[in-house]
mmCIF file with all atom_site columns, C-alpha atoms in Angstrom:
data_model
loop_
_atom_site.group_PDB
_atom_site.id
_atom_site.type_symbol
_atom_site.label_atom_id
_atom_site.label_alt_id
_atom_site.label_comp_id
_atom_site.label_asym_id
_atom_site.label_entity_id
_atom_site.label_seq_id
_atom_site.pdbx_PDB_ins_code
_atom_site.Cartn_x
_atom_site.Cartn_y
_atom_site.Cartn_z
_atom_site.occupancy
_atom_site.B_iso_or_equiv
_atom_site.pdbx_formal_charge
_atom_site.auth_seq_id
_atom_site.auth_comp_id
_atom_site.auth_asym_id
_atom_site.auth_atom_id
_atom_site.pdbx_PDB_model_num
ATOM 1   C CA . UNK A 1 1   ? 0.083  12.047  -3.254  1.00 0.00 ? 1   UNK A CA 1
ATOM 2   C CA . UNK A 1 2   ? -0.607 10.900  -6.765  1.00 0.00 ? 2   UNK A CA 1
ATOM 3   C CA . UNK A 1 3   ? 0.810  7.505   -7.445  1.00 0.00 ? 3   UNK A CA 1
ATOM 4   C CA . UNK A 1 4   ? -0.001 5.294   -10.355 1.00 0.00 ? 4   UNK A CA 1
ATOM 5   C CA . UNK A 1 5   ? 0.700  3.918   -13.759 1.00 0.00 ? 5   UNK A CA 1
ATOM 6   C CA . UNK A 1 6   ? 0.299  5.999   -16.868 1.00 0.00 ? 6   UNK A CA 1
ATOM 7   C CA . UNK A 1 7   ? 0.707  5.490   -20.593 1.00 0.00 ? 7   UNK A CA 1
ATOM 8   C CA . UNK A 1 8   ? 2.772  8.456   -21.728 1.00 0.00 ? 8   UNK A CA 1
ATOM 9   C CA . UNK A 1 9   ? 2.275  7.475   -25.370 1.00 0.00 ? 9   UNK A CA 1
ATOM 10  C CA . UNK A 1 10  ? 4.760  4.599   -25.339 1.00 0.00 ? 10  UNK A CA 1
ATOM 11  C CA . UNK A 1 11  ? 2.145  1.844   -25.489 1.00 0.00 ? 11  UNK A CA 1
ATOM 12  C CA . UNK A 1 12  ? 3.076  0.505   -22.057 1.00 0.00 ? 12  UNK A CA 1
ATOM 13  C CA . UNK A 1 13  ? 2.482  1.681   -18.501 1.00 0.00 ? 13  UNK A CA 1
ATOM 14  C CA . UNK A 1 14  ? 5.071  3.727   -16.618 1.00 0.00 ? 14  UNK A CA 1
ATOM 15  C CA . UNK A 1 15  ? 5.020  4.118   -12.843 1.00 0.00 ? 15  UNK A CA 1
ATOM 16  C CA . UNK A 1 16  ? 5.254  7.615   -11.347 1.00 0.00 ? 16  UNK A CA 1
ATOM 17  C CA . UNK A 1 17  ? 5.016  8.752   -7.704  1.00 0.00 ? 17  UNK A CA 1
ATOM 18  C CA . UNK A 1 18  ? 5.034  12.422  -6.789  1.00 0.00 ? 18  UNK A CA 1
ATOM 19  C CA . UNK A 1 19  ? 5.682  11.673  -3.108  1.00 0.00 ? 19  UNK A CA 1
ATOM 20  C CA . UNK A 1 20  ? 9.097  10.030  -3.475  1.00 0.00 ? 20  UNK A CA 1
ATOM 21  C CA . UNK A 1 21  ? 9.922  11.312  -6.968  1.00 0.00 ? 21  UNK A CA 1
ATOM 22  C CA . UNK A 1 22  ? 10.012 7.900   -8.633  1.00 0.00 ? 22  UNK A CA 1
ATOM 23  C CA . UNK A 1 23  ? 9.573  7.875   -12.413 1.00 0.00 ? 23  UNK A CA 1
ATOM 24  C CA . UNK A 1 24  ? 10.125 4.537   -14.136 1.00 0.00 ? 24  UNK A CA 1
ATOM 25  C CA . UNK A 1 25  ? 10.910 6.309   -17.415 1.00 0.00 ? 25  UNK A CA 1
ATOM 26  C CA . UNK A 1 26  ? 14.209 7.412   -15.833 1.00 0.00 ? 26  UNK A CA 1
ATOM 27  C CA . UNK A 1 27  ? 15.090 4.033   -14.310 1.00 0.00 ? 27  UNK A CA 1
ATOM 28  C CA . UNK A 1 28  ? 18.235 2.094   -15.119 1.00 0.00 ? 28  UNK A CA 1
ATOM 29  C CA . UNK A 1 29  ? 17.247 -1.213  -13.549 1.00 0.00 ? 29  UNK A CA 1
ATOM 30  C CA . UNK A 1 30  ? 20.715 -2.797  -13.602 1.00 0.00 ? 30  UNK A CA 1
ATOM 31  C CA . UNK A 1 31  ? 22.141 0.065   -11.526 1.00 0.00 ? 31  UNK A CA 1
ATOM 32  C CA . UNK A 1 32  ? 19.142 1.425   -9.641  1.00 0.00 ? 32  UNK A CA 1
ATOM 33  C CA . UNK A 1 33  ? 17.856 -1.859  -8.181  1.00 0.00 ? 33  UNK A CA 1
ATOM 34  C CA . UNK A 1 34  ? 21.253 -2.758  -6.794  1.00 0.00 ? 34  UNK A CA 1
ATOM 35  C CA . UNK A 1 35  ? 21.732 0.800   -5.491  1.00 0.00 ? 35  UNK A CA 1
ATOM 36  C CA . UNK A 1 36  ? 18.395 0.599   -3.646  1.00 0.00 ? 36  UNK A CA 1
ATOM 37  C CA . UNK A 1 37  ? 19.381 -2.736  -2.107  1.00 0.00 ? 37  UNK A CA 1
ATOM 38  C CA . UNK A 1 38  ? 22.740 -1.252  -1.038  1.00 0.00 ? 38  UNK A CA 1
ATOM 39  C CA . UNK A 1 39  ? 20.883 1.655   0.608   1.00 0.00 ? 39  UNK A CA 1
ATOM 40  C CA . UNK A 1 40  ? 18.659 -0.828  2.460   1.00 0.00 ? 40  UNK A CA 1
ATOM 41  C CA . UNK A 1 41  ? 21.789 -2.697  3.638   1.00 0.00 ? 41  UNK A CA 1
ATOM 42  C CA . UNK A 1 42  ? 23.249 0.532   4.988   1.00 0.00 ? 42  UNK A CA 1
ATOM 43  C CA . UNK A 1 43  ? 20.033 1.550   6.746   1.00 0.00 ? 43  UNK A CA 1
ATOM 44  C CA . UNK A 1 44  ? 19.438 -1.927  8.175   1.00 0.00 ? 44  UNK A CA 1
ATOM 45  C CA . UNK A 1 45  ? 22.752 -1.695  10.015  1.00 0.00 ? 45  UNK A CA 1
ATOM 46  C CA . UNK A 1 46  ? 21.570 1.228   12.139  1.00 0.00 ? 46  UNK A CA 1
ATOM 47  C CA . UNK A 1 47  ? 21.114 0.575   15.868  1.00 0.00 ? 47  UNK A CA 1
ATOM 48  C CA . UNK A 1 48  ? 17.522 1.868   15.599  1.00 0.00 ? 48  UNK A CA 1
ATOM 49  C CA . UNK A 1 49  ? 16.508 -0.672  12.916  1.00 0.00 ? 49  UNK A CA 1
ATOM 50  C CA . UNK A 1 50  ? 14.186 -2.563  15.277  1.00 0.00 ? 50  UNK A CA 1
ATOM 51  C CA . UNK A 1 51  ? 12.445 0.551   16.610  1.00 0.00 ? 51  UNK A CA 1
ATOM 52  C CA . UNK A 1 52  ? 9.132  1.792   15.288  1.00 0.00 ? 52  UNK A CA 1
ATOM 53  C CA . UNK A 1 53  ? 9.064  5.596   14.963  1.00 0.00 ? 53  UNK A CA 1
ATOM 54  C CA . UNK A 1 54  ? 5.385  5.533   15.945  1.00 0.00 ? 54  UNK A CA 1
ATOM 55  C CA . UNK A 1 55  ? 2.858  2.774   16.612  1.00 0.00 ? 55  UNK A CA 1
ATOM 56  C CA . UNK A 1 56  ? 1.398  2.583   13.091  1.00 0.00 ? 56  UNK A CA 1
ATOM 57  C CA . UNK A 1 57  ? 4.715  2.849   11.245  1.00 0.00 ? 57  UNK A CA 1
ATOM 58  C CA . UNK A 1 58  ? 6.998  -0.070  10.471  1.00 0.00 ? 58  UNK A CA 1
ATOM 59  C CA . UNK A 1 59  ? 10.522 -0.277  11.811  1.00 0.00 ? 59  UNK A CA 1
ATOM 60  C CA . UNK A 1 60  ? 13.432 -0.467  9.372   1.00 0.00 ? 60  UNK A CA 1
ATOM 61  C CA . UNK A 1 61  ? 13.612 -4.221  10.031  1.00 0.00 ? 61  UNK A CA 1
ATOM 62  C CA . UNK A 1 62  ? 9.955  -4.594  9.049   1.00 0.00 ? 62  UNK A CA 1
ATOM 63  C CA . UNK A 1 63  ? 10.451 -2.540  5.889   1.00 0.00 ? 63  UNK A CA 1
ATOM 64  C CA . UNK A 1 64  ? 13.469 -4.676  4.953   1.00 0.00 ? 64  UNK A CA 1
ATOM 65  C CA . UNK A 1 65  ? 11.475 -7.895  5.487   1.00 0.00 ? 65  UNK A CA 1
ATOM 66  C CA . UNK A 1 66  ? 8.731  -6.497  3.238   1.00 0.00 ? 66  UNK A CA 1
ATOM 67  C CA . UNK A 1 67  ? 11.298 -5.547  0.582   1.00 0.00 ? 67  UNK A CA 1
ATOM 68  C CA . UNK A 1 68  ? 12.778 -9.059  0.627   1.00 0.00 ? 68  UNK A CA 1
ATOM 69  C CA . UNK A 1 69  ? 9.269  -10.436 0.179   1.00 0.00 ? 69  UNK A CA 1
ATOM 70  C CA . UNK A 1 70  ? 8.718  -8.099  -2.785  1.00 0.00 ? 70  UNK A CA 1
ATOM 71  C CA . UNK A 1 71  ? 11.991 -9.210  -4.402  1.00 0.00 ? 71  UNK A CA 1
ATOM 72  C CA . UNK A 1 72  ? 10.861 -12.839 -4.073  1.00 0.00 ? 72  UNK A CA 1
ATOM 73  C CA . UNK A 1 73  ? 7.465  -12.064 -5.580  1.00 0.00 ? 73  UNK A CA 1
ATOM 74  C CA . UNK A 1 74  ? 8.938  -10.133 -8.525  1.00 0.00 ? 74  UNK A CA 1
ATOM 75  C CA . UNK A 1 75  ? 11.338 -12.982 -9.297  1.00 0.00 ? 75  UNK A CA 1
ATOM 76  C CA . UNK A 1 76  ? 8.494  -15.513 -9.199  1.00 0.00 ? 76  UNK A CA 1
ATOM 77  C CA . UNK A 1 77  ? 6.228  -13.465 -11.453 1.00 0.00 ? 77  UNK A CA 1
ATOM 78  C CA . UNK A 1 78  ? 8.958  -12.735 -14.000 1.00 0.00 ? 78  UNK A CA 1
ATOM 79  C CA . UNK A 1 79  ? 10.335 -16.291 -14.033 1.00 0.00 ? 79  UNK A CA 1
ATOM 80  C CA . UNK A 1 80  ? 7.148  -18.312 -13.547 1.00 0.00 ? 80  UNK A CA 1
ATOM 81  C CA . UNK A 1 81  ? 4.270  -16.002 -14.464 1.00 0.00 ? 81  UNK A CA 1
ATOM 82  C CA . UNK A 1 82  ? 2.727  -16.173 -10.989 1.00 0.00 ? 82  UNK A CA 1
ATOM 83  C CA . UNK A 1 83  ? 3.426  -14.594 -7.590  1.00 0.00 ? 83  UNK A CA 1
ATOM 84  C CA . UNK A 1 84  ? 3.239  -17.840 -5.602  1.00 0.00 ? 84  UNK A CA 1
ATOM 85  C CA . UNK A 1 85  ? 5.231  -19.629 -4.464  1.00 0.00 ? 85  UNK A CA 1
ATOM 86  C CA . UNK A 1 86  ? 7.544  -16.699 -3.876  1.00 0.00 ? 86  UNK A CA 1
ATOM 87  C CA . UNK A 1 87  ? 11.242 -17.140 -4.488  1.00 0.00 ? 87  UNK A CA 1
ATOM 88  C CA . UNK A 1 88  ? 13.079 -17.482 -1.188  1.00 0.00 ? 88  UNK A CA 1
ATOM 89  C CA . UNK A 1 89  ? 15.263 -14.449 -0.490  1.00 0.00 ? 89  UNK A CA 1
ATOM 90  C CA . UNK A 1 90  ? 17.288 -14.991 2.675   1.00 0.00 ? 90  UNK A CA 1
ATOM 91  C CA . UNK A 1 91  ? 18.649 -11.480 3.215   1.00 0.00 ? 91  UNK A CA 1
ATOM 92  C CA . UNK A 1 92  ? 19.770 -8.311  1.487   1.00 0.00 ? 92  UNK A CA 1
ATOM 93  C CA . UNK A 1 93  ? 23.011 -9.822  0.199   1.00 0.00 ? 93  UNK A CA 1
ATOM 94  C CA . UNK A 1 94  ? 20.998 -12.694 -1.293  1.00 0.00 ? 94  UNK A CA 1
ATOM 95  C CA . UNK A 1 95  ? 18.514 -10.173 -2.723  1.00 0.00 ? 95  UNK A CA 1
ATOM 96  C CA . UNK A 1 96  ? 21.357 -8.365  -4.473  1.00 0.00 ? 96  UNK A CA 1
ATOM 97  C CA . UNK A 1 97  ? 22.670 -11.639 -5.896  1.00 0.00 ? 97  UNK A CA 1
ATOM 98  C CA . UNK A 1 98  ? 19.216 -12.789 -7.048  1.00 0.00 ? 98  UNK A CA 1
ATOM 99  C CA . UNK A 1 99  ? 18.335 -9.424  -8.586  1.00 0.00 ? 99  UNK A CA 1
ATOM 100 C CA . UNK A 1 100 ? 21.635 -9.407  -10.489 1.00 0.00 ? 100 UNK A CA 1
ATOM 101 C CA . UNK A 1 101 ? 20.854 -12.902 -11.795 1.00 0.00 ? 101 UNK A CA 1
ATOM 102 C CA . UNK A 1 102 ? 17.271 -11.906 -12.670 1.00 0.00 ? 102 UNK A CA 1
ATOM 103 C CA . UNK A 1 103 ? 18.459 -8.868  -14.597 1.00 0.00 ? 103 UNK A CA 1
ATOM 104 C CA . UNK A 1 104 ? 20.802 -11.022 -16.678 1.00 0.00 ? 104 UNK A CA 1
ATOM 105 C CA . UNK A 1 105 ? 17.931 -13.421 -17.473 1.00 0.00 ? 105 UNK A CA 1
ATOM 106 C CA . UNK A 1 106 ? 15.522 -10.628 -18.388 1.00 0.00 ? 106 UNK A CA 1
ATOM 107 C CA . UNK A 1 107 ? 18.081 -8.783  -20.542 1.00 0.00 ? 107 UNK A CA 1
ATOM 108 C CA . UNK A 1 108 ? 17.803 -11.419 -23.256 1.00 0.00 ? 108 UNK A CA 1
ATOM 109 C CA . UNK A 1 109 ? 13.996 -11.492 -23.343 1.00 0.00 ? 109 UNK A CA 1
ATOM 110 C CA . UNK A 1 110 ? 11.253 -9.169  -24.435 1.00 0.00 ? 110 UNK A CA 1
ATOM 111 C CA . UNK A 1 111 ? 10.894 -6.878  -21.441 1.00 0.00 ? 111 UNK A CA 1
ATOM 112 C CA . UNK A 1 112 ? 7.328  -6.056  -22.444 1.00 0.00 ? 112 UNK A CA 1
ATOM 113 C CA . UNK A 1 113 ? 6.038  -9.635  -22.858 1.00 0.00 ? 113 UNK A CA 1
ATOM 114 C CA . UNK A 1 114 ? 2.636  -10.033 -21.257 1.00 0.00 ? 114 UNK A CA 1
ATOM 115 C CA . UNK A 1 115 ? 2.333  -11.868 -17.948 1.00 0.00 ? 115 UNK A CA 1
ATOM 116 C CA . UNK A 1 116 ? -1.259 -12.374 -16.793 1.00 0.00 ? 116 UNK A CA 1
ATOM 117 C CA . UNK A 1 117 ? -1.193 -12.285 -12.991 1.00 0.00 ? 117 UNK A CA 1
ATOM 118 C CA . UNK A 1 118 ? -4.933 -11.780 -12.610 1.00 0.00 ? 118 UNK A CA 1
ATOM 119 C CA . UNK A 1 119 ? -4.762 -8.050  -11.914 1.00 0.00 ? 119 UNK A CA 1
ATOM 120 C CA . UNK A 1 120 ? -6.526 -5.182  -13.634 1.00 0.00 ? 120 UNK A CA 1
ATOM 121 C CA . UNK A 1 121 ? -3.997 -5.321  -16.479 1.00 0.00 ? 121 UNK A CA 1
ATOM 122 C CA . UNK A 1 122 ? -1.291 -7.739  -17.590 1.00 0.00 ? 122 UNK A CA 1
ATOM 123 C CA . UNK A 1 123 ? 2.175  -7.242  -16.155 1.00 0.00 ? 123 UNK A CA 1
ATOM 124 C CA . UNK A 1 124 ? 5.493  -7.460  -17.992 1.00 0.00 ? 124 UNK A CA 1
ATOM 125 C CA . UNK A 1 125 ? 9.065  -7.980  -16.812 1.00 0.00 ? 125 UNK A CA 1
ATOM 126 C CA . UNK A 1 126 ? 9.704  -4.244  -17.289 1.00 0.00 ? 126 UNK A CA 1
ATOM 127 C CA . UNK A 1 127 ? 6.585  -3.344  -15.291 1.00 0.00 ? 127 UNK A CA 1
ATOM 128 C CA . UNK A 1 128 ? 7.529  -5.773  -12.490 1.00 0.00 ? 128 UNK A CA 1
ATOM 129 C CA . UNK A 1 129 ? 11.073 -4.368  -12.323 1.00 0.00 ? 129 UNK A CA 1
ATOM 130 C CA . UNK A 1 130 ? 9.745  -0.795  -12.244 1.00 0.00 ? 130 UNK A CA 1
ATOM 131 C CA . UNK A 1 131 ? 7.268  -1.646  -9.506  1.00 0.00 ? 131 UNK A CA 1
ATOM 132 C CA . UNK A 1 132 ? 9.955  -3.437  -7.482  1.00 0.00 ? 132 UNK A CA 1
ATOM 133 C CA . UNK A 1 133 ? 12.375 -0.529  -7.882  1.00 0.00 ? 133 UNK A CA 1
ATOM 134 C CA . UNK A 1 134 ? 9.724  1.956   -6.790  1.00 0.00 ? 134 UNK A CA 1
ATOM 135 C CA . UNK A 1 135 ? 8.854  -0.187  -3.766  1.00 0.00 ? 135 UNK A CA 1
ATOM 136 C CA . UNK A 1 136 ? 12.501 -0.443  -2.700  1.00 0.00 ? 136 UNK A CA 1
ATOM 137 C CA . UNK A 1 137 ? 13.303 3.246   -3.259  1.00 0.00 ? 137 UNK A CA 1
ATOM 138 C CA . UNK A 1 138 ? 10.100 4.377   -1.542  1.00 0.00 ? 138 UNK A CA 1
ATOM 139 C CA . UNK A 1 139 ? 10.855 2.220   1.498   1.00 0.00 ? 139 UNK A CA 1
ATOM 140 C CA . UNK A 1 140 ? 14.403 3.572   1.690   1.00 0.00 ? 140 UNK A CA 1
ATOM 141 C CA . UNK A 1 141 ? 12.736 6.977   2.030   1.00 0.00 ? 141 UNK A CA 1
ATOM 142 C CA . UNK A 1 142 ? 10.268 5.583   4.606   1.00 0.00 ? 142 UNK A CA 1
ATOM 143 C CA . UNK A 1 143 ? 13.139 4.215   6.714   1.00 0.00 ? 143 UNK A CA 1
ATOM 144 C CA . UNK A 1 144 ? 15.046 7.511   6.538   1.00 0.00 ? 144 UNK A CA 1
ATOM 145 C CA . UNK A 1 145 ? 11.916 9.388   7.619   1.00 0.00 ? 145 UNK A CA 1
ATOM 146 C CA . UNK A 1 146 ? 11.450 6.937   10.491  1.00 0.00 ? 146 UNK A CA 1
ATOM 147 C CA . UNK A 1 147 ? 15.012 7.431   11.688  1.00 0.00 ? 147 UNK A CA 1
ATOM 148 C CA . UNK A 1 148 ? 14.586 11.207  11.508  1.00 0.00 ? 148 UNK A CA 1
ATOM 149 C CA . UNK A 1 149 ? 11.394 10.955  13.569  1.00 0.00 ? 149 UNK A CA 1
ATOM 150 C CA . UNK A 1 150 ? 13.162 8.781   16.149  1.00 0.00 ? 150 UNK A CA 1
ATOM 151 C CA . UNK A 1 151 ? 15.979 11.340  16.296  1.00 0.00 ? 151 UNK A CA 1
ATOM 152 C CA . UNK A 1 152 ? 13.586 14.243  16.853  1.00 0.00 ? 152 UNK A CA 1
ATOM 153 C CA . UNK A 1 153 ? 11.917 12.455  19.756  1.00 0.00 ? 153 UNK A CA 1
ATOM 154 C CA . UNK A 1 154 ? 15.195 11.984  21.645  1.00 0.00 ? 154 UNK A CA 1
ATOM 155 C CA . UNK A 1 155 ? 16.299 15.589  21.932  1.00 0.00 ? 155 UNK A CA 1
ATOM 156 C CA . UNK A 1 156 ? 14.746 18.743  23.303  1.00 0.00 ? 156 UNK A CA 1
ATOM 157 C CA . UNK A 1 157 ? 13.812 21.398  20.814  1.00 0.00 ? 157 UNK A CA 1
ATOM 158 C CA . UNK A 1 158 ? 10.977 22.689  18.740  1.00 0.00 ? 158 UNK A CA 1
ATOM 159 C CA . UNK A 1 159 ? 9.102  20.696  16.164  1.00 0.00 ? 159 UNK A CA 1
ATOM 160 C CA . UNK A 1 160 ? 7.204  22.216  13.270  1.00 0.00 ? 160 UNK A CA 1
ATOM 161 C CA . UNK A 1 161 ? 4.596  20.024  11.621  1.00 0.00 ? 161 UNK A CA 1
ATOM 162 C CA . UNK A 1 162 ? 3.508  20.582  8.044   1.00 0.00 ? 162 UNK A CA 1
#
């Protein structure tokens, strides 16, 4: 897997992941973030949400908790310029509401303004939104893979590993 941030000649960093297919250059944050949250809502309602597909892999519930934490961190960085204290996000419905509100606040600002969060490079609202979107979409894929693995374990058949 090659995952990272690249400058494709735009003067800012774009996030690309060849494992899940994420490319921030194609993102429409106002639609895609809310779509990812809706997918998490759907997946969280599955009866297997509390089950780990294998010992070292999170359950859907654990992935959702992580995603809520990431939403809170992104909101804090964009609004306050620092990751702590994280905004409190009480569930996926609240995450959707807070992301919608965040997007309306960011729409009127410079999406590439510099936010120094002490990392290897300064962040920006656009970078934070891209990173959040990638995290959410990637974990939707992780949850789907986990459910598929749980399904394979419950029935007789042949398994091919790649």
